[in-house]
Amino acid sequence: MTHQPPYPPLPTHQPQPPGGPAPEPAAAATAGTAPSRRPEVLALLVALAVAVALVLAAVLVPLALGEDEEPPSLAAVLVVDELSAEHRTDDVDYDHSPTLGGPHDPAWLDCGVYDVPVREENVAHDLEHGTVWITHDPDLPAPDRARLADLLPANGIMSPYPGLDVPVVVTVWGRQLRLEGADDPRLPLFIARFGAGETAPEPFASCAGGLSDPDPGPYAGAGSQV
């Protein structure tokens, strides 16, 4: 019987090419190539630009809307307390111009808008009655005078006052505020706060029924009196 030689055993290791093992495909594809950082830099720049825009908006928008301005207040109101309510039949030398009250003529002036100066001794009596007195520069433009007249309360007197150092002054008994003009936002605030005679000795007497002559001279026994 003839015996054939046994088959040679199968190799347990794959043959390696000459020069060492072949590099892994992925490693071969990326070997020697640095990853690009351009998208990251671009994203950072965009985020920085957005942050700057938000900061600018937070600063500039309030400025454009005027939100940085302080609201109007009555902090500048002149306060004079303990004024005399004495009735006098002569002229009075007042400490303030226009007067805020004090000794005054027995006759008061009727409510309304006057286009000529009025006698202070008579208006001081009105102030005792809780009247609001708006005085203005005689050269104040007509539209501004009309605005003041619209704001004047029913228990009020408005008149030009020569020599004012400001365009407009509003006065009640013991309180006075100098204004920058007819559109000064503090004027309606002042009237709302003091216009009902809160500071006057006789707040419910009114200016109605007073003299119609803006400068009647010292009291001579005629006209309205208390």
CSV table of C-alpha atoms in Angstrom, one decimal:
chain,number,residue,atom,x,y,z
A,1,MET,CA,0.0,0.0,0.0
A,2,THR,CA,1.2,3.3,-1.0
A,3,HIS,CA,1.1,6.2,1.7
A,4,GLN,CA,0.9,9.8,0.6
A,5,PRO,CA,2.8,12.3,2.6
A,6,PRO,CA,0.7,14.4,5.0
A,7,TYR,CA,-0.4,17.9,4.0
A,8,PRO,CA,1.8,20.7,5.5
A,9,PRO,CA,0.1,22.5,8.5
A,10,LEU,CA,-1.6,25.8,7.8
A,11,PRO,CA,0.3,28.9,8.9
A,12,THR,CA,-1.0,30.5,12.1
A,13,HIS,CA,0.3,34.0,11.3
A,14,GLN,CA,-0.3,36.1,8.1
A,15,PRO,CA,2.9,36.8,6.3
A,16,GLN,CA,4.2,40.3,6.7
A,17,PRO,CA,5.4,42.3,3.8
A,18,PRO,CA,9.0,43.2,3.7
A,19,GLY,CA,9.9,46.2,5.8
A,20,GLY,CA,7.5,45.8,8.7
A,21,PRO,CA,3.7,45.9,9.2
A,22,ALA,CA,1.6,48.1,7.0
A,23,PRO,CA,0.1,51.2,8.8
A,24,GLU,CA,-3.5,51.3,9.8
A,25,PRO,CA,-5.7,52.9,7.1
A,26,ALA,CA,-7.1,55.6,9.4
A,27,ALA,CA,-3.8,56.4,10.8
A,28,ALA,CA,-2.3,56.6,7.3
A,29,ALA,CA,-5.0,59.0,6.2
A,30,THR,CA,-4.6,61.4,9.1
A,31,ALA,CA,-0.9,61.1,9.7
A,32,GLY,CA,0.9,64.4,9.6
A,33,THR,CA,-2.4,66.5,9.2
A,34,ALA,CA,-3.4,69.0,12.0
A,35,PRO,CA,-7.2,69.6,12.6
A,36,SER,CA,-8.5,73.0,11.4
A,37,ARG,CA,-9.5,75.6,14.2
A,38,ARG,CA,-11.2,78.1,11.8
A,39,PRO,CA,-14.8,77.2,12.8
A,40,GLU,CA,-14.0,77.7,16.5
A,41,VAL,CA,-12.3,81.1,16.0
A,42,LEU,CA,-15.3,82.2,13.9
A,43,ALA,CA,-17.8,81.2,16.5
A,44,LEU,CA,-15.8,83.0,19.2
A,45,LEU,CA,-15.7,86.2,17.1
A,46,VAL,CA,-19.5,86.0,16.5
A,47,ALA,CA,-20.1,85.6,20.2
A,48,LEU,CA,-17.9,88.5,21.1
A,49,ALA,CA,-19.7,90.8,18.5
A,50,VAL,CA,-23.1,89.8,19.9
A,51,ALA,CA,-21.9,90.6,23.5
A,52,VAL,CA,-20.6,94.0,22.4
A,53,ALA,CA,-23.9,94.8,20.6
A,54,LEU,CA,-25.9,93.9,23.7
A,55,VAL,CA,-23.8,96.1,26.0
A,56,LEU,CA,-24.1,99.1,23.5
A,57,ALA,CA,-27.9,98.6,23.3
A,58,ALA,CA,-28.2,98.6,27.1
A,59,VAL,CA,-26.3,101.9,27.3
A,60,LEU,CA,-27.5,103.8,24.2
A,61,VAL,CA,-31.2,102.8,24.2
A,62,PRO,CA,-32.0,104.4,27.6
A,63,LEU,CA,-30.1,107.5,26.5
A,64,ALA,CA,-32.1,107.8,23.3
A,65,LEU,CA,-35.3,107.4,25.2
A,66,GLY,CA,-34.3,109.9,27.9
A,67,GLU,CA,-34.5,107.4,30.7
A,68,ASP,CA,-31.4,108.8,32.3
A,69,GLU,CA,-33.2,112.1,33.0
A,70,GLU,CA,-34.4,112.6,36.6
A,71,PRO,CA,-38.2,113.1,36.9
A,72,PRO,CA,-39.3,116.6,37.8
A,73,SER,CA,-39.5,117.4,41.5
A,74,LEU,CA,-40.5,120.2,43.8
A,75,ALA,CA,-37.2,120.2,45.6
A,76,ALA,CA,-36.5,123.8,44.6
A,77,VAL,CA,-39.7,125.2,46.1
A,78,LEU,CA,-39.0,128.2,48.4
A,79,VAL,CA,-40.7,127.8,51.7
A,80,VAL,CA,-41.4,130.8,54.0
A,81,ASP,CA,-43.5,130.0,57.1
A,82,GLU,CA,-45.0,132.2,59.8
A,83,LEU,CA,-46.0,135.0,57.5
A,84,SER,CA,-48.1,137.8,59.0
A,85,ALA,CA,-51.7,138.1,57.8
A,86,GLU,CA,-52.0,141.6,59.1
A,87,HIS,CA,-54.3,144.0,57.1
A,88,ARG,CA,-52.6,147.3,56.3
A,89,THR,CA,-53.8,150.4,54.3
A,90,ASP,CA,-50.4,151.5,53.1
A,91,ASP,CA,-47.8,150.1,50.8
A,92,VAL,CA,-45.7,147.1,52.0
A,93,ASP,CA,-42.0,146.5,51.5
A,94,TYR,CA,-41.9,142.8,50.9
A,95,ASP,CA,-38.9,140.6,51.5
A,96,HIS,CA,-39.4,138.5,48.3
A,97,SER,CA,-40.2,139.5,44.8
A,98,PRO,CA,-42.9,138.4,43.9
A,99,THR,CA,-44.3,138.3,47.4
A,100,LEU,CA,-45.3,135.0,49.0
A,101,GLY,CA,-47.7,136.7,51.4
A,102,GLY,CA,-47.5,138.7,54.5
A,103,PRO,CA,-49.1,142.0,55.5
A,104,HIS,CA,-51.6,143.0,52.8
A,105,ASP,CA,-54.3,145.4,51.8
A,106,PRO,CA,-57.8,144.7,53.1
A,107,ALA,CA,-59.1,144.5,49.5
A,108,TRP,CA,-58.2,141.6,47.3
A,109,LEU,CA,-58.0,141.3,43.5
A,110,ASP,CA,-60.6,139.4,41.5
A,111,CYS,CA,-59.5,136.1,39.9
A,112,GLY,CA,-58.4,136.0,36.2
A,113,VAL,CA,-55.7,136.8,33.7
A,114,TYR,CA,-54.3,140.3,33.6
A,115,ASP,CA,-52.2,141.8,30.8
A,116,VAL,CA,-50.7,144.5,33.1
A,117,PRO,CA,-48.9,144.2,36.4
A,118,VAL,CA,-51.1,144.0,39.5
A,119,ARG,CA,-50.6,145.6,42.9
A,120,GLU,CA,-48.9,143.1,45.2
A,121,GLU,CA,-50.6,144.3,48.4
A,122,ASN,CA,-53.9,143.2,46.9
A,123,VAL,CA,-52.6,139.9,45.5
A,124,ALA,CA,-51.1,139.1,48.9
A,125,HIS,CA,-54.6,139.1,50.2
A,126,ASP,CA,-55.6,136.7,47.5
A,127,LEU,CA,-52.7,134.4,48.5
A,128,GLU,CA,-54.2,134.4,52.0
A,129,HIS,CA,-57.4,133.0,50.4
A,130,GLY,CA,-55.5,130.1,48.8
A,131,THR,CA,-55.1,131.7,45.4
A,132,VAL,CA,-52.4,130.5,42.9
A,133,TRP,CA,-50.5,133.5,41.4
A,134,ILE,CA,-48.6,132.9,38.2
A,135,THR,CA,-46.3,135.8,37.2
A,136,HIS,CA,-44.3,135.9,34.0
A,137,ASP,CA,-41.8,138.1,32.1
A,138,PRO,CA,-43.7,140.8,30.3
A,139,ASP,CA,-41.9,139.8,27.1
A,140,LEU,CA,-43.0,136.2,27.3
A,141,PRO,CA,-44.3,135.0,23.9
A,142,ALA,CA,-48.0,134.9,23.4
A,143,PRO,CA,-48.1,131.1,22.9
A,144,ASP,CA,-46.4,130.7,26.3
A,145,ARG,CA,-48.8,133.1,28.0
A,146,ALA,CA,-51.7,131.1,26.5
A,147,ARG,CA,-50.2,127.9,27.9
A,148,LEU,CA,-49.9,129.4,31.4
A,149,ALA,CA,-53.5,130.7,31.2
A,150,ASP,CA,-54.7,127.1,30.4
A,151,LEU,CA,-52.9,125.8,33.5
A,152,LEU,CA,-54.2,128.6,35.8
A,153,PRO,CA,-56.7,127.2,38.3
A,154,ALA,CA,-60.2,128.8,38.7
A,155,ASN,CA,-58.9,130.2,42.0
A,156,GLY,CA,-55.9,131.8,40.3
A,157,ILE,CA,-54.4,135.1,39.1
A,158,MET,CA,-52.0,135.5,36.3
A,159,SER,CA,-50.1,138.7,35.5
A,160,PRO,CA,-46.9,140.1,34.0
A,161,TYR,CA,-44.2,141.0,36.5
A,162,PRO,CA,-41.4,143.4,35.4
A,163,GLY,CA,-37.9,142.5,36.6
A,164,LEU,CA,-38.3,138.8,37.0
A,165,ASP,CA,-34.9,136.9,36.8
A,166,VAL,CA,-36.7,133.8,35.3
A,167,PRO,CA,-39.4,133.5,32.7
A,168,VAL,CA,-42.2,132.3,35.1
A,169,VAL,CA,-42.8,132.2,38.8
A,170,VAL,CA,-45.7,130.4,40.5
A,171,THR,CA,-46.7,131.4,44.0
A,172,VAL,CA,-49.1,130.4,46.8
A,173,TRP,CA,-49.1,131.6,50.4
A,174,GLY,CA,-45.6,130.7,51.8
A,175,ARG,CA,-44.5,128.7,48.8
A,176,GLN,CA,-42.9,129.8,45.5
A,177,LEU,CA,-41.1,128.1,42.6
A,178,ARG,CA,-39.1,129.8,39.8
A,179,LEU,CA,-39.6,128.1,36.5
A,180,GLU,CA,-37.6,127.8,33.3
A,181,GLY,CA,-40.6,128.6,31.1
A,182,ALA,CA,-44.2,127.9,30.5
A,183,ASP,CA,-43.5,124.3,29.6
A,184,ASP,CA,-41.6,123.6,32.8
A,185,PRO,CA,-43.0,120.2,33.9
A,186,ARG,CA,-42.8,121.4,37.6
A,187,LEU,CA,-45.6,123.9,37.1
A,188,PRO,CA,-48.5,121.4,37.0
A,189,LEU,CA,-46.8,119.5,39.9
A,190,PHE,CA,-46.7,122.6,42.0
A,191,ILE,CA,-50.4,123.4,41.3
A,192,ALA,CA,-51.4,119.8,42.0
A,193,ARG,CA,-49.5,120.0,45.3
A,194,PHE,CA,-50.4,123.5,46.6
A,195,GLY,CA,-53.2,124.7,44.3
A,196,ALA,CA,-56.0,123.9,46.7
A,197,GLY,CA,-54.9,126.3,49.4
A,198,GLU,CA,-53.0,123.8,51.5
A,199,THR,CA,-50.7,126.5,52.9
A,200,ALA,CA,-53.1,129.4,53.1
A,201,PRO,CA,-54.6,130.8,56.4
A,202,GLU,CA,-58.0,131.1,54.7
A,203,PRO,CA,-58.0,128.3,52.0
A,204,PHE,CA,-61.7,128.4,51.2
A,205,ALA,CA,-62.2,132.2,50.8
A,206,SER,CA,-61.3,132.3,47.1
A,207,CYS,CA,-60.3,135.2,45.0
A,208,ALA,CA,-63.8,135.6,43.5
A,209,GLY,CA,-65.6,138.9,44.1
A,210,GLY,CA,-62.4,141.0,44.5
A,211,LEU,CA,-61.5,144.2,42.8
A,212,SER,CA,-61.3,144.3,39.0
A,213,ASP,CA,-58.8,147.2,39.0
A,214,PRO,CA,-55.3,145.7,38.8
A,215,ASP,CA,-53.8,148.7,40.7
A,216,PRO,CA,-56.4,150.3,42.9
A,217,GLY,CA,-53.9,151.9,45.2
A,218,PRO,CA,-54.0,151.6,49.1
A,219,TYR,CA,-57.3,150.8,50.6
A,220,ALA,CA,-59.5,153.9,51.0
A,221,GLY,CA,-62.7,152.3,52.5
A,222,ALA,CA,-64.2,151.1,49.2
A,223,GLY,CA,-64.2,147.7,47.5
A,224,SER,CA,-64.2,144.2,48.9
A,225,GLN,CA,-62.8,143.6,52.3
A,226,VAL,CA,-62.8,140.9,55.0
